[in-house]
PDB file of C-alpha atoms in Angstrom:
ATOM      1  CA  MET C   1      -0.002   0.100   0.015  1.00 62.00           C
ATOM      2  CA  ARG C   2       2.775   2.254   0.938  1.00 65.00           C
ATOM      3  CA  GLU C   3       4.623   1.435  -2.219  1.00 68.00           C
ATOM      4  CA  LYS C   4       1.706   2.275  -4.246  1.00 72.00           C
ATOM      5  CA  LEU C   5       1.244   5.522  -2.552  1.00 71.00           C
ATOM      6  CA  ALA C   6       4.881   6.402  -3.149  1.00 69.00           C
ATOM      7  CA  ASP C   7       4.635   5.504  -6.852  1.00 73.00           C
ATOM      8  CA  ARG C   8       1.621   7.811  -7.284  1.00 80.00           C
ATOM      9  CA  LEU C   9       3.563  10.701  -5.704  1.00 83.00           C
ATOM     10  CA  VAL C  10       6.673  10.154  -7.780  1.00 88.00           C
ATOM     11  CA  PRO C  11       5.622  12.309 -10.790  1.00 90.00           C
ATOM     12  CA  ALA C  12       4.616  15.128  -8.349  1.00 91.00           C
ATOM     13  CA  LEU C  13       7.915  14.842  -6.375  1.00 90.00           C
ATOM     14  CA  LEU C  14       9.866  15.006  -9.513  1.00 91.00           C
ATOM     15  CA  ALA C  15       8.114  18.122 -10.766  1.00 93.00           C
ATOM     16  CA  ILE C  16       8.352  19.820  -7.492  1.00 94.00           C
ATOM     17  CA  GLY C  17      11.994  19.014  -7.166  1.00 93.00           C
ATOM     18  CA  ALA C  18      12.798  20.244 -10.713  1.00 93.00           C
ATOM     19  CA  VAL C  19      10.793  23.502 -10.004  1.00 94.00           C
ATOM     20  CA  LEU C  20      12.797  24.046  -6.708  1.00 94.00           C
ATOM     21  CA  THR C  21      16.081  23.315  -8.396  1.00 92.00           C
ATOM     22  CA  ALA C  22      15.238  25.746 -11.226  1.00 93.00           C
ATOM     23  CA  ILE C  23      14.263  28.382  -8.610  1.00 93.00           C
ATOM     24  CA  ASP C  24      17.612  27.673  -6.798  1.00 90.00           C
ATOM     25  CA  VAL C  25      19.557  28.285 -10.060  1.00 89.00           C
ATOM     26  CA  VAL C  26      17.791  31.488 -11.067  1.00 90.00           C
ATOM     27  CA  TRP C  27      18.072  32.975  -7.412  1.00 89.00           C
ATOM     28  CA  THR C  28      21.639  31.973  -7.414  1.00 85.00           C
ATOM     29  CA  PHE C  29      22.615  34.090 -10.527  1.00 83.00           C
ATOM     30  CA  THR C  30      20.129  36.947  -9.899  1.00 84.00           C
ATOM     31  CA  VAL C  31      19.776  37.626  -6.098  1.00 80.00           C
ATOM     32  CA  ALA C  32      22.490  35.720  -4.272  1.00 77.00           C
ATOM     33  CA  PRO C  33      25.619  37.927  -3.718  1.00 74.00           C
ATOM     34  CA  LEU C  34      28.977  37.041  -4.935  1.00 69.00           C
ATOM     35  CA  VAL C  35      31.416  35.717  -2.347  1.00 62.00           C
ATOM     36  CA  GLN C  36      34.611  37.777  -1.447  1.00 53.00           C
ATOM     37  CA  GLY C  37      37.698  35.928  -2.551  1.00 49.00           C
ATOM     38  CA  ALA C  38      41.388  36.671  -2.536  1.00 46.00           C
ATOM     39  CA  ARG C  39      42.509  40.285  -2.006  1.00 50.00           C
ATOM     40  CA  LEU C  40      43.423  42.271  -5.153  1.00 44.00           C
ATOM     41  CA  SER C  41      46.940  43.643  -5.662  1.00 49.00           C
ATOM     42  CA  GLU C  42      45.428  47.140  -5.897  1.00 50.00           C
ATOM     43  CA  PRO C  43      41.906  48.513  -5.400  1.00 50.00           C
ATOM     44  CA  ALA C  44      39.591  48.621  -8.342  1.00 47.00           C
ATOM     45  CA  ILE C  45      36.421  50.676  -9.060  1.00 48.00           C
ATOM     46  CA  ILE C  46      33.534  48.581 -10.279  1.00 43.00           C
ATOM     47  CA  ALA C  47      30.059  50.029 -10.675  1.00 43.00           C
ATOM     48  CA  GLY C  48      31.104  53.195  -8.696  1.00 50.00           C
ATOM     49  CA  GLN C  49      32.297  51.086  -5.749  1.00 50.00           C
ATOM     50  CA  VAL C  50      35.848  50.518  -4.489  1.00 49.00           C
ATOM     51  CA  VAL C  51      36.409  46.741  -4.564  1.00 46.00           C
ATOM     52  CA  THR C  52      39.615  45.357  -2.778  1.00 48.00           C
ATOM     53  CA  THR C  53      38.806  41.616  -3.228  1.00 47.00           C
ATOM     54  CA  LYS C  54      37.979  39.353  -5.949  1.00 50.00           C
ATOM     55  CA  LEU C  55      34.218  38.499  -6.391  1.00 47.00           C
ATOM     56  CA  LEU C  56      34.090  34.680  -7.061  1.00 56.00           C
ATOM     57  CA  LEU C  57      31.548  33.817  -9.763  1.00 60.00           C
ATOM     58  CA  SER C  58      32.676  30.191  -9.495  1.00 62.00           C
ATOM     59  CA  GLN C  59      31.111  30.035  -6.004  1.00 71.00           C
ATOM     60  CA  LYS C  60      27.722  29.896  -7.655  1.00 80.00           C
ATOM     61  CA  ILE C  61      28.429  26.150  -8.337  1.00 83.00           C
ATOM     62  CA  PHE C  62      28.107  25.662  -4.546  1.00 83.00           C
ATOM     63  CA  TYR C  63      24.332  25.965  -4.654  1.00 86.00           C
ATOM     64  CA  LEU C  64      24.127  22.751  -6.832  1.00 89.00           C
ATOM     65  CA  HIS C  65      27.256  21.040  -5.811  1.00 89.00           C
ATOM     66  CA  VAL C  66      26.482  20.685  -2.199  1.00 89.00           C
ATOM     67  CA  PRO C  67      22.866  19.623  -2.591  1.00 93.00           C
ATOM     68  CA  VAL C  68      23.955  16.862  -5.095  1.00 94.00           C
ATOM     69  CA  ALA C  69      26.664  15.634  -2.598  1.00 93.00           C
ATOM     70  CA  VAL C  70      24.015  15.434   0.176  1.00 93.00           C
ATOM     71  CA  ALA C  71      21.781  13.525  -2.020  1.00 95.00           C
ATOM     72  CA  SER C  72      24.401  11.068  -2.826  1.00 95.00           C
ATOM     73  CA  PHE C  73      24.965  10.581   0.997  1.00 95.00           C
ATOM     74  CA  ALA C  74      21.202  10.170   1.520  1.00 95.00           C
ATOM     75  CA  ALA C  75      20.908   7.605  -1.364  1.00 95.00           C
ATOM     76  CA  MET C  76      23.816   5.643  -0.001  1.00 95.00           C
ATOM     77  CA  ALA C  77      22.167   5.589   3.486  1.00 96.00           C
ATOM     78  CA  VAL C  78      19.111   4.110   1.963  1.00 96.00           C
ATOM     79  CA  ALA C  79      21.212   1.411   0.244  1.00 96.00           C
ATOM     80  CA  ALA C  80      22.958   0.345   3.463  1.00 96.00           C
ATOM     81  CA  PHE C  81      19.659   0.198   5.324  1.00 96.00           C
ATOM     82  CA  PHE C  82      18.153  -2.247   2.751  1.00 96.00           C
ATOM     83  CA  ALA C  83      21.365  -4.118   2.680  1.00 96.00           C
ATOM     84  CA  ALA C  84      21.213  -4.782   6.411  1.00 96.00           C
ATOM     85  CA  ARG C  85      17.507  -5.723   5.955  1.00 95.00           C
ATOM     86  CA  PHE C  86      18.502  -8.281   3.335  1.00 95.00           C
ATOM     87  CA  LEU C  87      21.034  -9.903   5.428  1.00 94.00           C
ATOM     88  CA  ALA C  88      18.565 -10.184   8.294  1.00 94.00           C
ATOM     89  CA  THR C  89      15.617 -11.421   6.291  1.00 93.00           C
ATOM     90  CA  LYS C  90      17.076 -12.948   2.988  1.00 91.00           C
ATOM     91  CA  ASP C  91      14.242 -11.170   1.092  1.00 91.00           C
ATOM     92  CA  ARG C  92      15.336 -10.564  -2.392  1.00 91.00           C
ATOM     93  CA  ALA C  93      13.176  -7.456  -2.410  1.00 92.00           C
ATOM     94  CA  HIS C  94      15.333  -5.701  -0.032  1.00 94.00           C
ATOM     95  CA  ASP C  95      18.561  -6.573  -2.117  1.00 94.00           C
ATOM     96  CA  ARG C  96      16.772  -5.183  -5.097  1.00 94.00           C
ATOM     97  CA  ALA C  97      16.075  -1.919  -3.164  1.00 95.00           C
ATOM     98  CA  SER C  98      19.622  -1.664  -2.020  1.00 95.00           C
ATOM     99  CA  ARG C  99      20.932  -2.202  -5.430  1.00 95.00           C
ATOM    100  CA  THR C 100      18.682   0.356  -6.852  1.00 96.00           C
ATOM    101  CA  ALA C 101      19.846   2.870  -4.237  1.00 96.00           C
ATOM    102  CA  MET C 102      23.374   2.199  -5.128  1.00 96.00           C
ATOM    103  CA  GLN C 103      22.658   2.984  -8.715  1.00 95.00           C
ATOM    104  CA  VAL C 104      21.219   6.407  -7.714  1.00 96.00           C
ATOM    105  CA  THR C 105      24.254   6.834  -5.432  1.00 96.00           C
ATOM    106  CA  LEU C 106      26.536   6.338  -8.288  1.00 96.00           C
ATOM    107  CA  VAL C 107      24.591   8.865 -10.464  1.00 95.00           C
ATOM    108  CA  PHE C 108      24.813  11.590  -7.837  1.00 96.00           C
ATOM    109  CA  ILE C 109      28.526  10.878  -6.877  1.00 96.00           C
ATOM    110  CA  ILE C 110      29.554  11.215 -10.598  1.00 95.00           C
ATOM    111  CA  ALA C 111      27.588  14.570 -10.613  1.00 94.00           C
ATOM    112  CA  THR C 112      29.325  15.682  -7.400  1.00 93.00           C
ATOM    113  CA  MET C 113      32.774  14.889  -8.763  1.00 93.00           C
ATOM    114  CA  ILE C 114      32.065  16.663 -12.040  1.00 91.00           C
ATOM    115  CA  SER C 115      30.837  19.936 -10.395  1.00 88.00           C
ATOM    116  CA  GLY C 116      33.395  19.760  -7.673  1.00 86.00           C
ATOM    117  CA  ASP C 117      36.123  19.578 -10.245  1.00 85.00           C
ATOM    118  CA  VAL C 118      34.640  22.667 -12.117  1.00 82.00           C
ATOM    119  CA  TRP C 119      34.645  24.545  -8.894  1.00 79.00           C
ATOM    120  CA  THR C 120      38.305  23.476  -8.071  1.00 78.00           C
ATOM    121  CA  ARG C 121      39.571  24.469 -11.431  1.00 77.00           C
ATOM    122  CA  PHE C 122      38.080  27.883 -11.348  1.00 73.00           C
ATOM    123  CA  GLU C 123      38.560  28.646  -7.737  1.00 67.00           C
ATOM    124  CA  TRP C 124      41.969  26.984  -6.994  1.00 67.00           C
ATOM    125  CA  GLY C 125      43.414  26.969 -10.471  1.00 71.00           C
ATOM    126  CA  VAL C 126      43.781  23.233 -10.573  1.00 76.00           C
ATOM    127  CA  TRP C 127      41.524  20.151 -11.206  1.00 81.00           C
ATOM    128  CA  TRP C 128      42.360  18.255  -8.251  1.00 82.00           C
ATOM    129  CA  VAL C 129      43.708  18.799  -4.672  1.00 80.00           C
ATOM    130  CA  TRP C 130      44.437  15.881  -2.306  1.00 82.00           C
ATOM    131  CA  GLU C 131      42.673  17.535   0.544  1.00 80.00           C
ATOM    132  CA  PRO C 132      40.677  15.537   3.196  1.00 82.00           C
ATOM    133  CA  ARG C 133      37.136  16.062   1.826  1.00 82.00           C
ATOM    134  CA  LEU C 134      38.096  15.303  -1.742  1.00 86.00           C
ATOM    135  CA  THR C 135      40.079  12.415  -0.926  1.00 88.00           C
ATOM    136  CA  THR C 136      37.575  10.605   1.295  1.00 90.00           C
ATOM    137  CA  TYR C 137      34.849  11.352  -1.309  1.00 91.00           C
ATOM    138  CA  PHE C 138      37.068   9.966  -4.113  1.00 93.00           C
ATOM    139  CA  ILE C 139      37.405   6.824  -2.087  1.00 94.00           C
ATOM    140  CA  LEU C 140      33.679   6.654  -1.743  1.00 94.00           C
ATOM    141  CA  MET C 141      33.273   6.881  -5.394  1.00 95.00           C
ATOM    142  CA  LEU C 142      35.763   3.983  -5.921  1.00 95.00           C
ATOM    143  CA  LEU C 143      33.919   1.919  -3.305  1.00 96.00           C
ATOM    144  CA  VAL C 144      30.648   2.459  -5.146  1.00 96.00           C
ATOM    145  CA  ILE C 145      32.066   1.379  -8.396  1.00 96.00           C
ATOM    146  CA  GLY C 146      33.777  -1.574  -6.690  1.00 95.00           C
ATOM    147  CA  TYR C 147      30.204  -2.566  -5.444  1.00 96.00           C
ATOM    148  CA  PHE C 148      28.989  -3.111  -9.075  1.00 96.00           C
ATOM    149  CA  ILE C 149      32.161  -4.749 -10.157  1.00 95.00           C
ATOM    150  CA  LEU C 150      31.839  -7.264  -7.302  1.00 94.00           C
ATOM    151  CA  ARG C 151      28.153  -7.979  -8.049  1.00 93.00           C
ATOM    152  CA  ASN C 152      28.764  -8.579 -11.806  1.00 92.00           C
ATOM    153  CA  ALA C 153      31.673 -10.791 -11.122  1.00 92.00           C
ATOM    154  CA  LEU C 154      29.684 -13.355  -9.224  1.00 88.00           C
ATOM    155  CA  ASP C 155      27.459 -15.629 -11.373  1.00 86.00           C
ATOM    156  CA  ASP C 156      25.473 -17.105  -8.389  1.00 88.00           C
ATOM    157  CA  PRO C 157      22.660 -14.608  -7.650  1.00 87.00           C
ATOM    158  CA  GLU C 158      22.526 -15.595  -3.958  1.00 90.00           C
ATOM    159  CA  ARG C 159      26.202 -14.988  -3.457  1.00 92.00           C
ATOM    160  CA  SER C 160      26.159 -11.787  -5.457  1.00 92.00           C
ATOM    161  CA  ALA C 161      23.387 -10.370  -3.222  1.00 93.00           C
ATOM    162  CA  ARG C 162      25.009 -11.519   0.063  1.00 94.00           C
ATOM    163  CA  PHE C 163      28.383 -10.295  -0.865  1.00 95.00           C
ATOM    164  CA  GLY C 164      27.131  -7.018  -2.358  1.00 94.00           C
ATOM    165  CA  ALA C 165      25.093  -6.318   0.812  1.00 95.00           C
ATOM    166  CA  VAL C 166      28.187  -6.802   3.065  1.00 96.00           C
ATOM    167  CA  PHE C 167      30.291  -4.630   0.797  1.00 96.00           C
ATOM    168  CA  CYS C 168      27.518  -1.889   0.635  1.00 96.00           C
ATOM    169  CA  ILE C 169      27.384  -1.758   4.496  1.00 96.00           C
ATOM    170  CA  ILE C 170      31.195  -1.625   4.652  1.00 95.00           C
ATOM    171  CA  ALA C 171      31.494   1.188   1.877  1.00 94.00           C
ATOM    172  CA  PHE C 172      28.866   3.191   3.685  1.00 95.00           C
ATOM    173  CA  ILE C 173      31.240   3.770   6.573  1.00 94.00           C
ATOM    174  CA  ASP C 174      33.183   6.251   4.398  1.00 92.00           C
ATOM    175  CA  ALA C 175      30.094   8.462   3.755  1.00 91.00           C
ATOM    176  CA  PRO C 176      29.851   9.926   7.344  1.00 91.00           C
ATOM    177  CA  ILE C 177      33.718  10.162   7.324  1.00 90.00           C
ATOM    178  CA  SER C 178      33.580  12.194   4.236  1.00 87.00           C
ATOM    179  CA  PHE C 179      30.714  14.271   5.448  1.00 82.00           C
ATOM    180  CA  PHE C 180      32.303  15.149   8.825  1.00 83.00           C
ATOM    181  CA  ILE C 181      35.882  15.260   7.680  1.00 80.00           C
ATOM    182  CA  THR C 182      35.928  19.065   7.507  1.00 70.00           C
ATOM    183  CA  ARG C 183      35.094  19.191  11.282  1.00 71.00           C
ATOM    184  CA  LEU C 184      37.566  16.430  12.129  1.00 74.00           C
ATOM    185  CA  VAL C 185      40.334  17.840  10.133  1.00 70.00           C
ATOM    186  CA  PRO C 186      39.838  21.558   9.617  1.00 64.00           C
ATOM    187  CA  SER C 187      40.732  22.891   6.173  1.00 57.00           C
ATOM    188  CA  SER C 188      40.563  26.257   4.901  1.00 50.00           C
ATOM    189  CA  VAL C 189      39.769  24.563   1.207  1.00 56.00           C
ATOM    190  CA  HIS C 190      36.348  23.094   2.134  1.00 60.00           C
ATOM    191  CA  PRO C 191      34.352  25.400   4.535  1.00 55.00           C
ATOM    192  CA  VAL C 192      31.792  23.894   6.921  1.00 56.00           C
ATOM    193  CA  VAL C 193      28.459  24.504   5.461  1.00 55.00           C
ATOM    194  CA  PHE C 194      26.070  22.993   7.946  1.00 52.00           C
ATOM    195  CA  ARG C 195      26.601  24.895  11.298  1.00 50.00           C
ATOM    196  CA  THR C 196      24.297  26.032  14.050  1.00 49.00           C
ATOM    197  CA  ASP C 197      24.493  29.649  12.598  1.00 50.00           C
ATOM    198  CA  SER C 198      24.025  28.210   9.010  1.00 51.00           C
ATOM    199  CA  GLY C 199      27.169  30.379   8.036  1.00 60.00           C
ATOM    200  CA  LEU C 200      25.119  32.009   5.197  1.00 68.00           C
ATOM    201  CA  PRO C 201      22.901  35.167   4.989  1.00 76.00           C
ATOM    202  CA  PRO C 202      19.361  34.600   4.041  1.00 81.00           C
ATOM    203  CA  ALA C 203      19.900  35.687   0.378  1.00 81.00           C
ATOM    204  CA  MET C 204      22.294  32.637   0.028  1.00 82.00           C
ATOM    205  CA  LEU C 205      20.724  30.251   2.451  1.00 84.00           C
ATOM    206  CA  ILE C 206      17.242  30.177   0.911  1.00 88.00           C
ATOM    207  CA  PRO C 207      18.348  29.199  -2.606  1.00 89.00           C
ATOM    208  CA  PHE C 208      20.609  26.667  -0.989  1.00 88.00           C
ATOM    209  CA  LEU C 209      17.783  25.073   0.857  1.00 91.00           C
ATOM    210  CA  LEU C 210      15.657  25.177  -2.153  1.00 93.00           C
ATOM    211  CA  GLY C 211      18.217  23.393  -4.083  1.00 92.00           C
ATOM    212  CA  LEU C 212      18.825  20.771  -1.132  1.00 93.00           C
ATOM    213  CA  PHE C 213      15.178  19.837  -0.943  1.00 94.00           C
ATOM    214  CA  GLY C 214      14.759  19.880  -4.706  1.00 94.00           C
ATOM    215  CA  MET C 215      17.701  17.534  -5.286  1.00 94.00           C
ATOM    216  CA  CYS C 216      16.519  15.205  -2.565  1.00 94.00           C
ATOM    217  CA  MET C 217      13.114  14.976  -4.134  1.00 94.00           C
ATOM    218  CA  ILE C 218      14.728  14.286  -7.643  1.00 95.00           C
ATOM    219  CA  ALA C 219      16.882  11.537  -6.041  1.00 94.00           C
ATOM    220  CA  PHE C 220      13.772   9.794  -4.327  1.00 93.00           C
ATOM    221  CA  ALA C 221      11.937   9.990  -7.774  1.00 94.00           C
ATOM    222  CA  LEU C 222      14.782   8.535  -9.586  1.00 94.00           C
ATOM    223  CA  TYR C 223      15.080   5.784  -7.168  1.00 94.00           C
ATOM    224  CA  ARG C 224      11.449   4.912  -7.333  1.00 93.00           C
ATOM    225  CA  TYR C 225      11.487   4.913 -11.147  1.00 92.00           C
ATOM    226  CA  ALA C 226      14.665   2.688 -11.126  1.00 93.00           C
ATOM    227  CA  LEU C 227      13.206   0.530  -8.666  1.00 92.00           C
ATOM    228  CA  ARG C 228      10.210  -0.090 -10.827  1.00 90.00           C
ATOM    229  CA  VAL C 229      12.417  -0.948 -13.778  1.00 91.00           C
ATOM    230  CA  ASN C 230      14.508  -3.370 -11.835  1.00 92.00           C
ATOM    231  CA  THR C 231      11.500  -4.967 -10.337  1.00 90.00           C
ATOM    232  CA  ALA C 232      10.242  -5.652 -13.797  1.00 89.00           C
ATOM    233  CA  ALA C 233      13.690  -6.937 -14.913  1.00 88.00           C
ATOM    234  CA  ASP C 234      13.935  -9.272 -12.165  1.00 84.00           C
ATOM    235  CA  GLU C 235      10.344 -10.591 -12.831  1.00 86.00           C
ATOM    236  CA  VAL C 236      11.348 -11.131 -16.402  1.00 86.00           C
ATOM    237  CA  GLU C 237      14.600 -13.047 -15.344  1.00 79.00           C
ATOM    238  CA  GLU C 238      12.342 -15.263 -13.002  1.00 80.00           C
ATOM    239  CA  LEU C 239      10.049 -15.971 -15.839  1.00 84.00           C
ATOM    240  CA  LYS C 240      12.807 -16.961 -18.150  1.00 81.00           C
ATOM    241  CA  GLU C 241      14.169 -19.258 -15.540  1.00 76.00           C
ATOM    242  CA  ARG C 242      10.773 -20.819 -15.049  1.00 79.00           C
ATOM    243  CA  LEU C 243      10.319 -21.277 -18.767  1.00 82.00           C
ATOM    244  CA  GLU C 244      13.668 -22.948 -19.076  1.00 77.00           C
ATOM    245  CA  GLU C 245      12.889 -25.268 -16.205  1.00 77.00           C
ATOM    246  CA  LEU C 246       9.550 -26.122 -17.809  1.00 80.00           C
ATOM    247  CA  ASP C 247      11.200 -26.624 -21.028  1.00 78.00           C
ATOM    248  CA  ALA C 248      13.727 -29.034 -19.439  1.00 79.00           C
ATOM    249  CA  SER C 249      10.939 -30.836 -17.706  1.00 78.00           C
ATOM    250  CA  ALA C 250       8.995 -31.328 -20.830  1.00 78.00           C
ATOM    251  CA  GLN C 251      12.034 -32.676 -22.704  1.00 82.00           C
ATOM    252  CA  ARG C 252      12.635 -35.042 -19.925  1.00 83.00           C
ATOM    253  CA  VAL C 253       8.952 -36.163 -19.971  1.00 80.00           C
ATOM    254  CA  ALA C 254       9.158 -36.581 -23.797  1.00 81.00           C
ATOM    255  CA  ALA C 255      12.328 -38.662 -23.541  1.00 84.00           C
ATOM    256  CA  ASP C 256      10.813 -40.862 -20.872  1.00 81.00           C
ATOM    257  CA  GLU C 257       7.627 -41.544 -22.967  1.00 80.00           C
ATOM    258  CA  ALA C 258       9.760 -42.287 -26.059  1.00 81.00           C
ATOM    259  CA  LEU C 259      11.708 -44.905 -23.926  1.00 81.00           C
ATOM    260  CA  GLU C 260       8.572 -46.367 -22.728  1.00 81.00           C
ATOM    261  CA  ARG C 261       7.131 -46.709 -26.297  1.00 82.00           C
ATOM    262  CA  LEU C 262      10.399 -48.305 -27.502  1.00 83.00           C
ATOM    263  CA  GLN C 263      10.399 -50.739 -24.436  1.00 80.00           C
ATOM    264  CA  ALA C 264       6.702 -51.563 -25.229  1.00 81.00           C
ATOM    265  CA  GLN C 265       7.398 -52.319 -28.952  1.00 80.00           C
ATOM    266  CA  ALA C 266      10.407 -54.579 -27.912  1.00 81.00           C
ATOM    267  CA  ALA C 267       8.092 -56.471 -25.571  1.00 81.00           C
ATOM    268  CA  ALA C 268       5.508 -56.883 -28.339  1.00 82.00           C
ATOM    269  CA  LEU C 269       8.152 -58.263 -30.805  1.00 82.00           C
ATOM    270  CA  VAL C 270       9.326 -60.655 -28.379  1.00 81.00           C
ATOM    271  CA  ALA C 271       5.742 -61.909 -27.387  1.00 81.00           C
ATOM    272  CA  ALA C 272       4.949 -62.337 -31.101  1.00 78.00           C
ATOM    273  CA  ASP C 273       8.097 -64.303 -32.153  1.00 66.00           C
ATOM    274  CA  PRO C 274       9.988 -65.536 -29.066  1.00 59.00           C
ATOM    275  CA  VAL C 275      12.208 -67.860 -31.201  1.00 55.00           C
ATOM    276  CA  ALA C 276      13.669 -64.903 -32.855  1.00 51.00           C
ATOM    277  CA  ASP C 277      14.868 -63.415 -29.610  1.00 52.00           C
ATOM    278  CA  PRO C 278      18.566 -64.109 -29.264  1.00 54.00           C
ATOM    279  CA  ALA C 279      18.263 -63.860 -25.557  1.00 52.00           C
ATOM    280  CA  THR C 280      15.814 -66.817 -25.564  1.00 51.00           C
ATOM    281  CA  ASP C 281      17.996 -68.910 -27.780  1.00 54.00           C
ATOM    282  CA  ARG C 282      21.008 -68.391 -25.534  1.00 53.00           C
ATOM    283  CA  ALA C 283      19.038 -69.357 -22.453  1.00 50.00           C
ATOM    284  CA  ALA C 284      17.668 -72.501 -24.151  1.00 51.00           C
ATOM    285  CA  ASP C 285      21.212 -73.547 -25.233  1.00 55.00           C
ATOM    286  CA  SER C 286      22.602 -72.971 -21.718  1.00 56.00           C
ATOM    287  CA  ALA C 287      19.747 -75.120 -20.240  1.00 51.00           C
ATOM    288  CA  ALA C 288      20.264 -77.917 -22.541  1.00 53.00           C
ATOM    289  CA  GLY C 289      24.004 -78.186 -21.893  1.00 53.00           C
ATOM    290  CA  PRO C 290      26.570 -80.614 -23.519  1.00 52.00           C
ATOM    291  CA  ALA C 291      24.014 -83.413 -23.218  1.00 49.00           C
ATOM    292  CA  ALA C 292      21.613 -81.868 -25.780  1.00 50.00           C
ATOM    293  CA  HIS C 293      24.288 -82.414 -28.483  1.00 51.00           C
ATOM    294  CA  ALA C 294      25.419 -85.741 -27.413  1.00 48.00           C
ATOM    295  CA  GLY C 295      23.666 -87.342 -30.442  1.00 50.00           C
ATOM    296  CA  ASP C 296      25.440 -85.105 -32.899  1.00 53.00           C
ATOM    297  CA  MET C 297      28.931 -86.369 -31.851  1.00 50.00           C
ATOM    298  CA  PRO C 298      30.481 -89.195 -33.956  1.00 54.00           C
ATOM    299  CA  PRO C 299      30.856 -92.736 -32.284  1.00 55.00           C
ATOM    300  CA  ILE C 300      34.098 -93.550 -30.569  1.00 53.00           C
ATOM    301  CA  PRO C 301      35.759 -96.512 -32.236  1.00 55.00           C
ATOM    302  CA  SER C 302      36.475 -99.685 -29.877  1.00 52.00           C
ATOM    303  CA  LYS C 303      39.565-101.529 -29.698  1.00 48.00           C
ATOM    304  CA  GLU C 304      38.102-104.595 -31.652  1.00 50.00           C
ATOM    305  CA  ASP C 305      37.313-102.238 -34.476  1.00 47.00           C
TER     306      ASP C 305
END
């Protein structure tokens, strides 16, 4: 019942999420102020105002980059939850839900890495920096990719589901580490976004929250759509396996019936002409023994002859 209700809400959630994300983007480039960056070598006059620092346009990526990253963490948490439920119940539906959530996780992780690299290139002048947040998130991406490699490497569905669930739970350990790493290892490169004081003025906080809720709605909608597709694919595979089993069973029944017909025909031939049966001739010969052919032997001459 709840799944049917969720499926009915999916189109609405997808539309609302898209609208919120669009508002986030428009607000970001029209209302949200630019962030002050590095200090200029000498003051400049822009629009009649003296500016002493760079205004970072690349910071606008933040309003999409962070919501996408948070959505990837949420999707992976769902995957780990259903993986634990599968290990506890052995219900393949939970394994399917976990696998689907991992697929959504991979999509949002790739989007996070692309937007993060663009931000890194324009803000720091390089495509990659081995700082704590980037390193732990890169490891998370490798773990998610390894999850699918592991599942595809195992032919047995039961082993693939069991090993995949265990690996998913282990990989999820890196998600909170990557999320809290800026608090555990302070870095000037990645600021702490989620704080008690939010760290953002209203003109920046509002579009950020709109993007965050919108991206989470989109992630949930994608998860439900993908789950529906995976469920249908699994049902098709089950039907194929059943058809193969029925076909093999039908072939065995046909072979048994053909063997029975041959045996019946052989029995009928033996009953109609028992002399022609070699087995019957051999049995008669063995029963008669040497005495049966005594008359056929030539007489033994005596001494008088």
